[in-house]
């Protein structure tokens, strides 16, 4: 692509200035050239070069308002706000209608967290500026700082009405809609925006993302496809398209889209993992395992990769290998309740009951309060003969599930096993009241207790109610 004349001149000015610094020769630049050079170095974070350029600029153009405004910008950049304000007041006395003075004053007030005053100054700048888009954008940012998302959104929209190509404002508008939980309105706005700017890949991508969040997968796919037609190197759109195709169970197409992301950039562990999952859904077990292994090779610290291999072997009922890989995942994240539950389940299948008990205990410790986790844990404790621990665990579970027949039948059985008759009868009565139909659970878990006369009498008595 050929550079425009402006870009060419800009690069020549920079080269000329840097050459001057190396040779110590003093060359002449007009004030606008200096402004561009200084702002370039500020944008690059090269403050010392910006200062050198500013010093030379003011020596050559001591009365230039533009350069003094750049000096103000540098003072603000260095947090020398009082000095910046003093210089701005001097400039205001000379050029009271210069919008840049109001913009820089607003910047000072913004840095002092007086965002309302900053907005007031920016609104005054609107009276003098030709660049309405930039000022509306700045007002929008001030409202963001004040957490006034409605007014921020309103001003970013005004910015886009002035400059339909302002991508930062477009992202900010969508952010405001989302923060305000106005996703439907955001989609409506994007549709209107696309009518004006149909080749905005950002707008299509954002519309797709919002539809995806609302589980409107066909609409999301359409939007992501438009984004990729407009920009066939739009990595994020290809990734989102692939995820959407997965949701639509179009796994082969999803694999194609994930592969496109790998062509555009280095393979990510996420893309490799998802390709593996798609192959697994298609029944391509060898390919699935191949990509799961590629995932952990690409990122050995990605616990989700190790878990994918774990789950693969669980489905193959190869629990010995599954145990090896779940331990890999736990070595990366040993506070993940889902991983501990898998660890427990795998050990239970291998008849490693003490390890299984440890796994269920850890799962609960890290926040897994699902009923089945409590019950699996209790049944293992019972199998290990730890009846008192089993009772204590069930009492904990009953805090989360106060009217659960599966908890009550187990409490009844355990208390009766320990010959704690009154407690056993109490819990048996609760269990029968909660679910008489599933009374056979007691026989299944506690066959000895089931045969007790007091149990049979209680059942017979309850059946007559």
PDB file of N, CA and C in Angstrom, residues 196-241:
ATOM      1  N   UNK A 196     -26.086   2.491   8.060  1.00  0.00           N
ATOM      2  CA  UNK A 196     -25.258   3.620   7.622  1.00  0.00           C
ATOM      3  C   UNK A 196     -23.861   3.152   7.212  1.00  0.00           C
ATOM      4  N   UNK A 197     -23.364   2.127   7.887  1.00  0.00           N
ATOM      5  CA  UNK A 197     -21.986   1.677   7.669  1.00  0.00           C
ATOM      6  C   UNK A 197     -21.968   0.146   7.545  1.00  0.00           C
ATOM      7  N   UNK A 198     -22.474  -0.358   6.415  1.00  0.00           N
ATOM      8  CA  UNK A 198     -22.665  -1.816   6.286  1.00  0.00           C
ATOM      9  C   UNK A 198     -21.367  -2.618   6.245  1.00  0.00           C
ATOM     10  N   UNK A 199     -20.240  -1.953   6.009  1.00  0.00           N
ATOM     11  CA  UNK A 199     -18.970  -2.674   5.929  1.00  0.00           C
ATOM     12  C   UNK A 199     -18.151  -2.557   7.209  1.00  0.00           C
ATOM     13  N   UNK A 200     -18.837  -2.282   8.322  1.00  0.00           N
ATOM     14  CA  UNK A 200     -18.140  -2.226   9.612  1.00  0.00           C
ATOM     15  C   UNK A 200     -18.081  -3.625  10.215  1.00  0.00           C
ATOM     16  N   UNK A 201     -16.929  -4.250  10.097  1.00  0.00           N
ATOM     17  CA  UNK A 201     -16.780  -5.605  10.668  1.00  0.00           C
ATOM     18  C   UNK A 201     -16.924  -5.592  12.184  1.00  0.00           C
ATOM     19  N   UNK A 202     -16.556  -4.455  12.818  1.00  0.00           N
ATOM     20  CA  UNK A 202     -16.680  -4.338  14.279  1.00  0.00           C
ATOM     21  C   UNK A 202     -18.155  -4.393  14.681  1.00  0.00           C
ATOM     22  N   UNK A 203     -19.000  -3.671  13.943  1.00  0.00           N
ATOM     23  CA  UNK A 203     -20.438  -3.644  14.270  1.00  0.00           C
ATOM     24  C   UNK A 203     -21.050  -5.037  14.107  1.00  0.00           C
ATOM     25  N   UNK A 204     -20.708  -5.718  13.008  1.00  0.00           N
ATOM     26  CA  UNK A 204     -21.231  -7.076  12.806  1.00  0.00           C
ATOM     27  C   UNK A 204     -20.759  -8.018  13.913  1.00  0.00           C
ATOM     28  N   UNK A 205     -19.492  -7.875  14.269  1.00  0.00           N
ATOM     29  CA  UNK A 205     -18.933  -8.735  15.326  1.00  0.00           C
ATOM     30  C   UNK A 205     -19.643  -8.499  16.654  1.00  0.00           C
ATOM     31  N   UNK A 206     -19.861  -7.220  16.983  1.00  0.00           N
ATOM     32  CA  UNK A 206     -20.536  -6.894  18.241  1.00  0.00           C
ATOM     33  C   UNK A 206     -21.981  -7.390  18.242  1.00  0.00           C
ATOM     34  N   UNK A 207     -22.652  -7.249  17.089  1.00  0.00           N
ATOM     35  CA  UNK A 207     -24.026  -7.753  17.001  1.00  0.00           C
ATOM     36  C   UNK A 207     -24.051  -9.275  17.196  1.00  0.00           C
ATOM     37  N   UNK A 208     -23.082  -9.954  16.600  1.00  0.00           N
ATOM     38  CA  UNK A 208     -22.989 -11.402  16.773  1.00  0.00           C
ATOM     39  C   UNK A 208     -22.770 -11.789  18.220  1.00  0.00           C
ATOM     40  N   UNK A 209     -21.872 -11.050  18.865  1.00  0.00           N
ATOM     41  CA  UNK A 209     -21.559 -11.345  20.265  1.00  0.00           C
ATOM     42  C   UNK A 209     -22.780 -11.178  21.171  1.00  0.00           C
ATOM     43  N   UNK A 210     -23.561 -10.112  20.909  1.00  0.00           N
ATOM     44  CA  UNK A 210     -24.768  -9.868  21.712  1.00  0.00           C
ATOM     45  C   UNK A 210     -25.818 -10.945  21.472  1.00  0.00           C
ATOM     46  N   UNK A 211     -26.006 -11.345  20.224  1.00  0.00           N
ATOM     47  CA  UNK A 211     -26.959 -12.412  19.925  1.00  0.00           C
ATOM     48  C   UNK A 211     -26.521 -13.738  20.536  1.00  0.00           C
ATOM     49  N   UNK A 212     -25.219 -13.976  20.525  1.00  0.00           N
ATOM     50  CA  UNK A 212     -24.688 -15.198  21.145  1.00  0.00           C
ATOM     51  C   UNK A 212     -25.024 -15.214  22.633  1.00  0.00           C
ATOM     52  N   UNK A 213     -24.828 -14.062  23.290  1.00  0.00           N
ATOM     53  CA  UNK A 213     -25.146 -13.953  24.713  1.00  0.00           C
ATOM     54  C   UNK A 213     -26.615 -14.201  25.010  1.00  0.00           C
ATOM     55  N   UNK A 214     -27.488 -13.862  24.026  1.00  0.00           N
ATOM     56  CA  UNK A 214     -28.928 -14.091  24.174  1.00  0.00           C
ATOM     57  C   UNK A 214     -29.349 -15.472  23.646  1.00  0.00           C
ATOM     58  N   UNK A 215     -28.350 -16.308  23.301  1.00  0.00           N
ATOM     59  CA  UNK A 215     -28.563 -17.681  22.802  1.00  0.00           C
ATOM     60  C   UNK A 215     -29.330 -17.719  21.476  1.00  0.00           C
ATOM     61  N   UNK A 216     -29.203 -16.634  20.717  1.00  0.00           N
ATOM     62  CA  UNK A 216     -29.787 -16.617  19.363  1.00  0.00           C
ATOM     63  C   UNK A 216     -28.674 -17.004  18.387  1.00  0.00           C
ATOM     64  N   UNK A 217     -28.395 -18.282  18.352  1.00  0.00           N
ATOM     65  CA  UNK A 217     -27.212 -18.738  17.634  1.00  0.00           C
ATOM     66  C   UNK A 217     -27.289 -18.558  16.114  1.00  0.00           C
ATOM     67  N   UNK A 218     -28.440 -18.796  15.458  1.00  0.00           N
ATOM     68  CA  UNK A 218     -28.477 -18.552  14.004  1.00  0.00           C
ATOM     69  C   UNK A 218     -28.194 -17.087  13.652  1.00  0.00           C
ATOM     70  N   UNK A 219     -28.782 -16.155  14.452  1.00  0.00           N
ATOM     71  CA  UNK A 219     -28.553 -14.722  14.206  1.00  0.00           C
ATOM     72  C   UNK A 219     -27.088 -14.353  14.474  1.00  0.00           C
ATOM     73  N   UNK A 220     -26.539 -14.946  15.534  1.00  0.00           N
ATOM     74  CA  UNK A 220     -25.129 -14.683  15.865  1.00  0.00           C
ATOM     75  C   UNK A 220     -24.226 -15.163  14.731  1.00  0.00           C
ATOM     76  N   UNK A 221     -24.507 -16.361  14.228  1.00  0.00           N
ATOM     77  CA  UNK A 221     -23.683 -16.920  13.147  1.00  0.00           C
ATOM     78  C   UNK A 221     -23.711 -16.014  11.916  1.00  0.00           C
ATOM     79  N   UNK A 222     -24.896 -15.539  11.566  1.00  0.00           N
ATOM     80  CA  UNK A 222     -25.023 -14.657  10.400  1.00  0.00           C
ATOM     81  C   UNK A 222     -24.145 -13.416  10.572  1.00  0.00           C
ATOM     82  N   UNK A 223     -24.181 -12.829  11.762  1.00  0.00           N
ATOM     83  CA  UNK A 223     -23.397 -11.607  12.013  1.00  0.00           C
ATOM     84  C   UNK A 223     -21.897 -11.895  11.950  1.00  0.00           C
ATOM     85  N   UNK A 224     -21.471 -12.996  12.565  1.00  0.00           N
ATOM     86  CA  UNK A 224     -20.031 -13.328  12.541  1.00  0.00           C
ATOM     87  C   UNK A 224     -19.569 -13.624  11.115  1.00  0.00           C
ATOM     88  N   UNK A 225     -20.441 -14.251  10.326  1.00  0.00           N
ATOM     89  CA  UNK A 225     -20.069 -14.539   8.935  1.00  0.00           C
ATOM     90  C   UNK A 225     -19.870 -13.244   8.154  1.00  0.00           C
ATOM     91  N   UNK A 226     -20.750 -12.255   8.352  1.00  0.00           N
ATOM     92  CA  UNK A 226     -20.573 -10.964   7.684  1.00  0.00           C
ATOM     93  C   UNK A 226     -19.246 -10.319   8.097  1.00  0.00           C
ATOM     94  N   UNK A 227     -18.948 -10.407   9.401  1.00  0.00           N
ATOM     95  CA  UNK A 227     -17.689  -9.819   9.894  1.00  0.00           C
ATOM     96  C   UNK A 227     -16.488 -10.461   9.206  1.00  0.00           C
ATOM     97  N   UNK A 228     -16.541 -11.788   9.003  1.00  0.00           N
ATOM     98  CA  UNK A 228     -15.402 -12.476   8.369  1.00  0.00           C
ATOM     99  C   UNK A 228     -15.375 -12.252   6.856  1.00  0.00           C
ATOM    100  N   UNK A 229     -16.546 -11.990   6.230  1.00  0.00           N
ATOM    101  CA  UNK A 229     -16.549 -11.650   4.800  1.00  0.00           C
ATOM    102  C   UNK A 229     -15.870 -10.304   4.587  1.00  0.00           C
ATOM    103  N   UNK A 230     -16.160  -9.367   5.482  1.00  0.00           N
ATOM    104  CA  UNK A 230     -15.606  -8.009   5.346  1.00  0.00           C
ATOM    105  C   UNK A 230     -14.105  -8.018   5.625  1.00  0.00           C
ATOM    106  N   UNK A 231     -13.716  -8.757   6.668  1.00  0.00           N
ATOM    107  CA  UNK A 231     -12.296  -8.844   7.030  1.00  0.00           C
ATOM    108  C   UNK A 231     -11.949 -10.318   7.196  1.00  0.00           C
ATOM    109  N   UNK A 232     -11.321 -10.883   6.174  1.00  0.00           N
ATOM    110  CA  UNK A 232     -11.037 -12.332   6.213  1.00  0.00           C
ATOM    111  C   UNK A 232      -9.829 -12.677   7.081  1.00  0.00           C
ATOM    112  N   UNK A 233      -9.344 -11.664   7.831  1.00  0.00           N
ATOM    113  CA  UNK A 233      -8.271 -11.939   8.805  1.00  0.00           C
ATOM    114  C   UNK A 233      -8.707 -11.535  10.216  1.00  0.00           C
ATOM    115  N   UNK A 234     -10.019 -11.432  10.421  1.00  0.00           N
ATOM    116  CA  UNK A 234     -10.574 -11.003  11.709  1.00  0.00           C
ATOM    117  C   UNK A 234     -10.602 -12.222  12.647  1.00  0.00           C
ATOM    118  N   UNK A 235      -9.516 -12.367  13.389  1.00  0.00           N
ATOM    119  CA  UNK A 235      -9.318 -13.550  14.236  1.00  0.00           C
ATOM    120  C   UNK A 235     -10.473 -13.756  15.218  1.00  0.00           C
ATOM    121  N   UNK A 236     -10.855 -12.658  15.916  1.00  0.00           N
ATOM    122  CA  UNK A 236     -11.911 -12.767  16.930  1.00  0.00           C
ATOM    123  C   UNK A 236     -13.228 -13.230  16.346  1.00  0.00           C
ATOM    124  N   UNK A 237     -13.558 -12.749  15.131  1.00  0.00           N
ATOM    125  CA  UNK A 237     -14.827 -13.138  14.501  1.00  0.00           C
ATOM    126  C   UNK A 237     -14.816 -14.615  14.115  1.00  0.00           C
ATOM    127  N   UNK A 238     -13.667 -15.111  13.627  1.00  0.00           N
ATOM    128  CA  UNK A 238     -13.577 -16.538  13.288  1.00  0.00           C
ATOM    129  C   UNK A 238     -13.712 -17.408  14.542  1.00  0.00           C
ATOM    130  N   UNK A 239     -13.120 -16.923  15.641  1.00  0.00           N
ATOM    131  CA  UNK A 239     -13.215 -17.684  16.899  1.00  0.00           C
ATOM    132  C   UNK A 239     -14.660 -17.736  17.386  1.00  0.00           C
ATOM    133  N   UNK A 240     -15.336 -16.578  17.366  1.00  0.00           N
ATOM    134  CA  UNK A 240     -16.734 -16.530  17.811  1.00  0.00           C
ATOM    135  C   UNK A 240     -17.638 -17.338  16.871  1.00  0.00           C
ATOM    136  N   UNK A 241     -17.330 -17.285  15.583  1.00  0.00           N
ATOM    137  CA  UNK A 241     -18.101 -18.063  14.600  1.00  0.00           C
ATOM    138  C   UNK A 241     -17.976 -19.557  14.914  1.00  0.00           C
TER     139      UNK A 241
END
